[in-house]
Short mmCIF file of C-alpha atoms in Angstrom, two decimals:
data_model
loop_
_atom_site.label_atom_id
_atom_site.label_comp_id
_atom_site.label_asym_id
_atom_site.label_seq_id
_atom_site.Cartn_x
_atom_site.Cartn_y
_atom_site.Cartn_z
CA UNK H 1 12.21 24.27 -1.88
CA UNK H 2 12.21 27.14 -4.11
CA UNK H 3 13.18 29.53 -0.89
CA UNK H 4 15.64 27.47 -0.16
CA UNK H 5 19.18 28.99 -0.66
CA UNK H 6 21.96 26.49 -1.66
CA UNK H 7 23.12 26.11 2.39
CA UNK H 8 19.53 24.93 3.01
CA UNK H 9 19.45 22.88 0.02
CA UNK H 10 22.27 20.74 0.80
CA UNK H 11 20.84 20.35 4.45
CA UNK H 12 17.35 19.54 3.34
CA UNK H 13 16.51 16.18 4.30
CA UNK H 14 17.04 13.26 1.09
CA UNK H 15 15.16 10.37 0.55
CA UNK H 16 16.18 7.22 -1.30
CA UNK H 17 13.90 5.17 -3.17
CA UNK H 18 13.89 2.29 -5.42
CA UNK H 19 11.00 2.46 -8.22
CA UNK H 20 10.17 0.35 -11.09
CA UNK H 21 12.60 0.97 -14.06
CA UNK H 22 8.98 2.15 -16.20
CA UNK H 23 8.71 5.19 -14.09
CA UNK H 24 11.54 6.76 -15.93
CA UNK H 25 9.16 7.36 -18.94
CA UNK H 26 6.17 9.00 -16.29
CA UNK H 27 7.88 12.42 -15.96
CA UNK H 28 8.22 12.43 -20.09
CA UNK H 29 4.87 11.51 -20.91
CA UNK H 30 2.96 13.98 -17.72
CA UNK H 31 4.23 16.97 -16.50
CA UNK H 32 3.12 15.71 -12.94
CA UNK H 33 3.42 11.86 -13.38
CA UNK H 34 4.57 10.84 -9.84
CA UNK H 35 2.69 11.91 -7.14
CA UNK H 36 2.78 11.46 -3.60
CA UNK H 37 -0.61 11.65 -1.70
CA UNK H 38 -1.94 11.18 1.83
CA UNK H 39 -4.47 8.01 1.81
CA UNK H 40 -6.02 6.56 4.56
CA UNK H 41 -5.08 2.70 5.58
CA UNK H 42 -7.03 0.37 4.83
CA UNK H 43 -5.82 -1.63 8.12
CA UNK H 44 -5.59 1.13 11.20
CA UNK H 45 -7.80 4.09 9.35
CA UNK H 46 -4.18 6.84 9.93
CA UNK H 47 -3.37 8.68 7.23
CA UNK H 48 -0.39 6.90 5.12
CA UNK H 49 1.72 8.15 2.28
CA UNK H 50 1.42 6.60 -1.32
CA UNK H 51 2.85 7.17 -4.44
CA UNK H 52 0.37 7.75 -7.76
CA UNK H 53 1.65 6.76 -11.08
CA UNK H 54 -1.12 9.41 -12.81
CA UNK H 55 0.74 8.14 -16.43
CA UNK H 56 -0.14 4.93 -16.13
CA UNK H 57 -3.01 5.22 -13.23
CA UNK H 58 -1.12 2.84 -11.03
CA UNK H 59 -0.70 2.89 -6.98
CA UNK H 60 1.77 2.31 -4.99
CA UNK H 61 2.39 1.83 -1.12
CA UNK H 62 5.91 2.68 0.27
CA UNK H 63 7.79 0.10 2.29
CA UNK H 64 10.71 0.94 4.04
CA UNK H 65 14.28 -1.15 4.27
CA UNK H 66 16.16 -0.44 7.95
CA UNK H 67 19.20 -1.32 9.44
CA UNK H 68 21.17 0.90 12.27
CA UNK H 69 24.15 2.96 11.25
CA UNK H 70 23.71 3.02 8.03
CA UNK H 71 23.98 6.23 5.94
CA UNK H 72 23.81 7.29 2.00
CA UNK H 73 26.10 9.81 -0.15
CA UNK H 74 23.95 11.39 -2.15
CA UNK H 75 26.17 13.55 -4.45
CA UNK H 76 27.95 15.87 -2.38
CA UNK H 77 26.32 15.51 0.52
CA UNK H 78 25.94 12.49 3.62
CA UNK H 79 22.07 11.51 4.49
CA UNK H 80 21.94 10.01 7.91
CA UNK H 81 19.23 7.29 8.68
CA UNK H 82 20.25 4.99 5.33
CA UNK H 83 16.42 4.20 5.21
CA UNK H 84 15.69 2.68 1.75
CA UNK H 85 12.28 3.32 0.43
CA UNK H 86 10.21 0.96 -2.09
CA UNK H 87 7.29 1.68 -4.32
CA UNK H 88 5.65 -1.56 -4.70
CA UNK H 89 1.94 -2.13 -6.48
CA UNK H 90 -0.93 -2.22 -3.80
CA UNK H 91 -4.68 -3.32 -4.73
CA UNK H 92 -6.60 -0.36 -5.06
CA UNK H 93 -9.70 -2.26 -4.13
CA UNK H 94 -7.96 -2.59 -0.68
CA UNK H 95 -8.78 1.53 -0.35
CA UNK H 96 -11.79 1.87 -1.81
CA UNK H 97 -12.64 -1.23 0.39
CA UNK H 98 -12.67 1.30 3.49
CA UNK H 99 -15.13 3.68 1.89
CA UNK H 100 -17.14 1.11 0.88
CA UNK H 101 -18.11 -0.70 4.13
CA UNK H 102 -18.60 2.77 5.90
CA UNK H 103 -20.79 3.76 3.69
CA UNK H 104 -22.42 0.63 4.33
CA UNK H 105 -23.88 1.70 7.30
CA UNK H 106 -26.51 3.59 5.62
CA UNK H 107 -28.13 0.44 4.01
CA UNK H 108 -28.21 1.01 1.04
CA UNK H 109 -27.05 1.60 -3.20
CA UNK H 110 -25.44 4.36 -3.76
CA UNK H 111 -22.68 6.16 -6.52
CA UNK H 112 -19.27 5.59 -6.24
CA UNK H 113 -18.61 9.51 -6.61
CA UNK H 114 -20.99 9.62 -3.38
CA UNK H 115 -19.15 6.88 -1.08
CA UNK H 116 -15.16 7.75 -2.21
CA UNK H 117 -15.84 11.17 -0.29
CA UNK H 118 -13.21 11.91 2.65
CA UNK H 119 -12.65 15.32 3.86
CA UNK H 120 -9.52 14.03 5.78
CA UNK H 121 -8.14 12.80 2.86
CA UNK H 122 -9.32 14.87 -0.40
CA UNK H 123 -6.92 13.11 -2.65
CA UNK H 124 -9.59 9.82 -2.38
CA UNK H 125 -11.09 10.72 -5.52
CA UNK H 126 -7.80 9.78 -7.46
CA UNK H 127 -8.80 6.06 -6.69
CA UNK H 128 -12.36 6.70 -9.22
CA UNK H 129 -9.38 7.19 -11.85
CA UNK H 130 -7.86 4.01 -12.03
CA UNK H 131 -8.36 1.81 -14.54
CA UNK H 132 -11.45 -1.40 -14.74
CA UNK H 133 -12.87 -0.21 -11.56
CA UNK H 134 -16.11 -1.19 -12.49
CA UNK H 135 -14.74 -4.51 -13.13
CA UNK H 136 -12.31 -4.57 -9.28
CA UNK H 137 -15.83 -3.60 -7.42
CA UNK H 138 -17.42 -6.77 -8.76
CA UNK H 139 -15.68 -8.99 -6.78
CA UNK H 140 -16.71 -6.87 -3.29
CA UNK H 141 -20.21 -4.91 -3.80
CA UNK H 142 -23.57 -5.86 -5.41
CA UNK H 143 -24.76 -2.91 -8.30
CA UNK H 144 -27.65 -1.84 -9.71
CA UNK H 145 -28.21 0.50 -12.79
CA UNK H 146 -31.41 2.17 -12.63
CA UNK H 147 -32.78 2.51 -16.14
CA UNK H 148 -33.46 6.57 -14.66
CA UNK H 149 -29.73 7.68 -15.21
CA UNK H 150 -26.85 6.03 -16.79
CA UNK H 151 -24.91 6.00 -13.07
CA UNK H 152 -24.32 2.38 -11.52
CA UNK H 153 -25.09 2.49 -7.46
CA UNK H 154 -23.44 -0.08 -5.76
CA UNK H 155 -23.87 -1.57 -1.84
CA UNK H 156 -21.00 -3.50 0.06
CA UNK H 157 -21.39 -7.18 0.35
CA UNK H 158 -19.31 -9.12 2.97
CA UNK H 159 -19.85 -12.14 1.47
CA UNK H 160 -18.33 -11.04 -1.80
CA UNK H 161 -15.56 -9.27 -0.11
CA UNK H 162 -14.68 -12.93 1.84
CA UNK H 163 -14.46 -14.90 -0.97
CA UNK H 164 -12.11 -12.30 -3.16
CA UNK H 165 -10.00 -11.86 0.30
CA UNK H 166 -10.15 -15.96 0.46
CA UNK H 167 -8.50 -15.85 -3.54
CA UNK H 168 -5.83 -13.33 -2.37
CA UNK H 169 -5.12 -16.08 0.38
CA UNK H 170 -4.75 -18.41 -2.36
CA UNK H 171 -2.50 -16.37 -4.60
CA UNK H 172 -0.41 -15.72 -1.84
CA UNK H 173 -0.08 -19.36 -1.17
CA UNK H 174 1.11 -20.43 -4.49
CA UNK H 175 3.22 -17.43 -4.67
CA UNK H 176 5.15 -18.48 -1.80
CA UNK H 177 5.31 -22.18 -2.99
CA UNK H 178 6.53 -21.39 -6.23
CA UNK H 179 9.11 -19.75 -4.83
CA UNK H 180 9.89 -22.08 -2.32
CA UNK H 181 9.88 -19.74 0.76
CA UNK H 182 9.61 -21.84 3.65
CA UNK H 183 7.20 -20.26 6.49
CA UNK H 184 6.59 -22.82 9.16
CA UNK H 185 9.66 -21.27 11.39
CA UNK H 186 7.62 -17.91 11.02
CA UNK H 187 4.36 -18.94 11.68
CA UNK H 188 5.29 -20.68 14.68
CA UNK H 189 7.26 -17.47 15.84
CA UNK H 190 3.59 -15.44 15.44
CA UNK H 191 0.84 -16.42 17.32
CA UNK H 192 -0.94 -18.86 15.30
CA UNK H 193 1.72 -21.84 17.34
CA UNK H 194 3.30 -21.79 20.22
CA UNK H 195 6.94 -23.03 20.62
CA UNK H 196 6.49 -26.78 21.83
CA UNK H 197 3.32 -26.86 19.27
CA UNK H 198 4.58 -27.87 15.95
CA UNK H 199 2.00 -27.58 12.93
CA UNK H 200 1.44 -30.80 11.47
CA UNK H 201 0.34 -29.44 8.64
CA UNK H 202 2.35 -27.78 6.44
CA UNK H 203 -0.69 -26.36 3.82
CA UNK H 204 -1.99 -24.37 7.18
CA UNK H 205 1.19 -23.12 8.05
CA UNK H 206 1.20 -21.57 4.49
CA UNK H 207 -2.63 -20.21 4.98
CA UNK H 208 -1.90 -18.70 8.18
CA UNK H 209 1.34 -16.74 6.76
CA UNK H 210 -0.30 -15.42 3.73
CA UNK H 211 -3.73 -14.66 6.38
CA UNK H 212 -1.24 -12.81 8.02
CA UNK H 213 -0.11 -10.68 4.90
CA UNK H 214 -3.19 -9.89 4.14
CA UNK H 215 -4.44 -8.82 7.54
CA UNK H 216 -1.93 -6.13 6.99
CA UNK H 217 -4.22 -4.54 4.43
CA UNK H 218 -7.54 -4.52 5.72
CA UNK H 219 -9.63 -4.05 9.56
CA UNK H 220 -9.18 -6.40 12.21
CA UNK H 221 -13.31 -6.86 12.08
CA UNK H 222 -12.79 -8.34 8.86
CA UNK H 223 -9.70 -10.60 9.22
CA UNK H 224 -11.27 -12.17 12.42
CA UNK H 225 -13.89 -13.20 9.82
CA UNK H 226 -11.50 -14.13 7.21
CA UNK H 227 -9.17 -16.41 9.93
CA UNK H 228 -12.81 -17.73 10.40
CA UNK H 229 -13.57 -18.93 7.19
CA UNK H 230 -10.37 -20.32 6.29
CA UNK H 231 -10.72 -22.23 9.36
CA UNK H 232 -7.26 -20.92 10.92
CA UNK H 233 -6.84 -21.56 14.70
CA UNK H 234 -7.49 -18.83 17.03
CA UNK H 235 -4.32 -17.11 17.94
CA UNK H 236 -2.89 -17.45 21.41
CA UNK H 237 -2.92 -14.35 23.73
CA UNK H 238 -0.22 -16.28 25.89
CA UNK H 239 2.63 -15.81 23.36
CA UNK H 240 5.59 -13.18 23.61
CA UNK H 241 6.14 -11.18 20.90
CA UNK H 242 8.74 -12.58 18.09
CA UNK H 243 12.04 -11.79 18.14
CA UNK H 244 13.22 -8.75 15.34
CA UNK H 245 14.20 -9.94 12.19
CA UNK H 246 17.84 -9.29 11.17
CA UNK H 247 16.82 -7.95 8.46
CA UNK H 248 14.46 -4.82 9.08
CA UNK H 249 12.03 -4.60 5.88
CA UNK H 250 9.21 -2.82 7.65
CA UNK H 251 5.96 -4.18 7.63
CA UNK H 252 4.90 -0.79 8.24
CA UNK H 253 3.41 1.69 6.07
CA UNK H 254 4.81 4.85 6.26
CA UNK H 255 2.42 7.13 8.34
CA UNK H 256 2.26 10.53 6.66
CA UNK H 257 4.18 12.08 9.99
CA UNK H 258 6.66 13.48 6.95
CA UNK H 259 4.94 15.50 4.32
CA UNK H 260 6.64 13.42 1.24
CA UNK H 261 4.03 15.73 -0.98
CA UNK H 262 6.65 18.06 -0.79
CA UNK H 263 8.62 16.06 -3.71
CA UNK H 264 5.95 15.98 -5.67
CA UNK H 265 7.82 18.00 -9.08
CA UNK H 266 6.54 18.38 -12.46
CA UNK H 267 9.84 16.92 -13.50
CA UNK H 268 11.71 13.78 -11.38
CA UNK H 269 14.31 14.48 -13.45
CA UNK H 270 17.95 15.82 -11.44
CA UNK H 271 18.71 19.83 -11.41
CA UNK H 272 21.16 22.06 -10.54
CA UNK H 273 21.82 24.75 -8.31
CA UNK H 274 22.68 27.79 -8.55
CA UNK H 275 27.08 26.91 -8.23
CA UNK H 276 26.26 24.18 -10.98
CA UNK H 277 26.55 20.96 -8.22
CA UNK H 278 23.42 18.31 -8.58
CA UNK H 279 21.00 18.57 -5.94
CA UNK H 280 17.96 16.40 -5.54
CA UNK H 281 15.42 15.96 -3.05
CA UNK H 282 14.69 12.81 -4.50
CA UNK H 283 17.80 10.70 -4.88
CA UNK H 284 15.68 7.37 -7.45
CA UNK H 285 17.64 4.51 -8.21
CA UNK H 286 16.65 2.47 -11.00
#
């Protein structure tokens, strides 16, 4: 950006995003409060973009809103595209999950500083910074603490990670009921049901939607045995795929094709150029 003259400026490519109203105060309290890294996915192992709250030691995963022919005006200028980007809160323990159960392979108990290690994607240690991780890894690894050294050392443990996976099922569920969000239409448009095969239960169809969600967040290995221990019906291989949705939320994440790091500024606050005319990369709306 900073070799940018104003032409290039105003033909630099804008982003819109919508962030939680409490991000305002990030940029005032660190000179480098938002952050956007390059994390690996916990569900296909690609690189994705996230955004780091480092004042309050939050993460975030990016969604994306599309519809065609749709555009923004972002001060003086027209973006093309009119994506719409979201920060929403992800599970950390989702991430580290990834690190854990490949360091698995090697049998055994070992630091957290040794097993969050990922030459692809240096930026992995900024999930050893969050807050109560000793108390998120609890509910996925067994941990020992040698009376040698003050480190804990701590060993993946499927059977852990099921049950916690089986409570995000859960909390999903009531989520969905207490908002009243009907999901038998969309379950039976996936392939849990096929289209002369109505669910005649209504609890499942609500298991299988929120199996679904969470799917999206960790390996297929482990949400075959998830689907198995809740007892979900095999999906069918016959199906078609469901029709689009009218409304195009992705269920994506957004691959790190775009270097978003780019934005990262020690201030998120707006600037001017050169001719006095507001120019952001960022264009947040909160």
């Amino acid at each position: 950006r900073d070799g940018m003259d104003g032409g290039d400026r105003a033909r630099a490519r804008q982003h819109v995003f919508l962030l939680p109203e409490y991000f305002k105060d990030a940029s005032k309290k660190m000179k480098s409060g938002l952050m956007f890294v390059k994390l690996v996915n916990p569900c296909s192992g690609e690189g994705t973009i996230y955004l780091f709250n480092m004042c309050l030691q939050q993460l975030f995963e990016i969604k994306v809103f599309k519809e065609k022919h749709h555009s923004w005006f972002i001060n003086q200028s027209v973006q093309s595209g009119g994506l719409l980007h979201f920060a929403t809160p992800i599970d950390p323990l989702f991430l580290l999950l990834h690190y854990l159960r490949k360091a698995d392979k090697e049998g055994k108990f070992q630091p957290l500083d040794q097993v969050v290690v990922d030459d692809m994607f240096p930026n992995c240690i900024l999930l050893l910074k969050l807050p109560e991780l000793e108390k998120l890894l609890q509910h996925v690894t067994e941990e020992k603490n040698p009376e040698i050294d003050k480190k804990k050392y701590y060993k993946y443990s499927k059977e852990k990670t099921i049950k916690w996976l089986e409570k995000k099922v859960n909390q999903i569920v009531a989520a969905l009921k207490t908002n009243n969000v009907n999901v038998s239409a969309r379950v039976q448009a996936t392939a849990f049901f096929s289209g002369d095969q109505a669910s005649s239960d209504k609890e499942e169809d609500y298991i299988c939607y929120a199996h679904g969600l969470v799917s999206d967040y960790i390996p297929r290995e482990l949400s075959d045995d998830l689907c198995k221990y809740l007892k979900l019906p095999e999906p069918s291989a016959s199906l078609p795929n469901p029709p689009s949705k009218k409304v195009k939320l992705s269920d994506e994440p957004v691959e790190a094709k775009e270097d978003y790091t780019k934005f990262n500024r020690k201030d998120w606050k707006t600037e001017k150029n050169g001719q006095g005319e507001r120019n952001d990369q960022v264009a947040l709306c909160w």
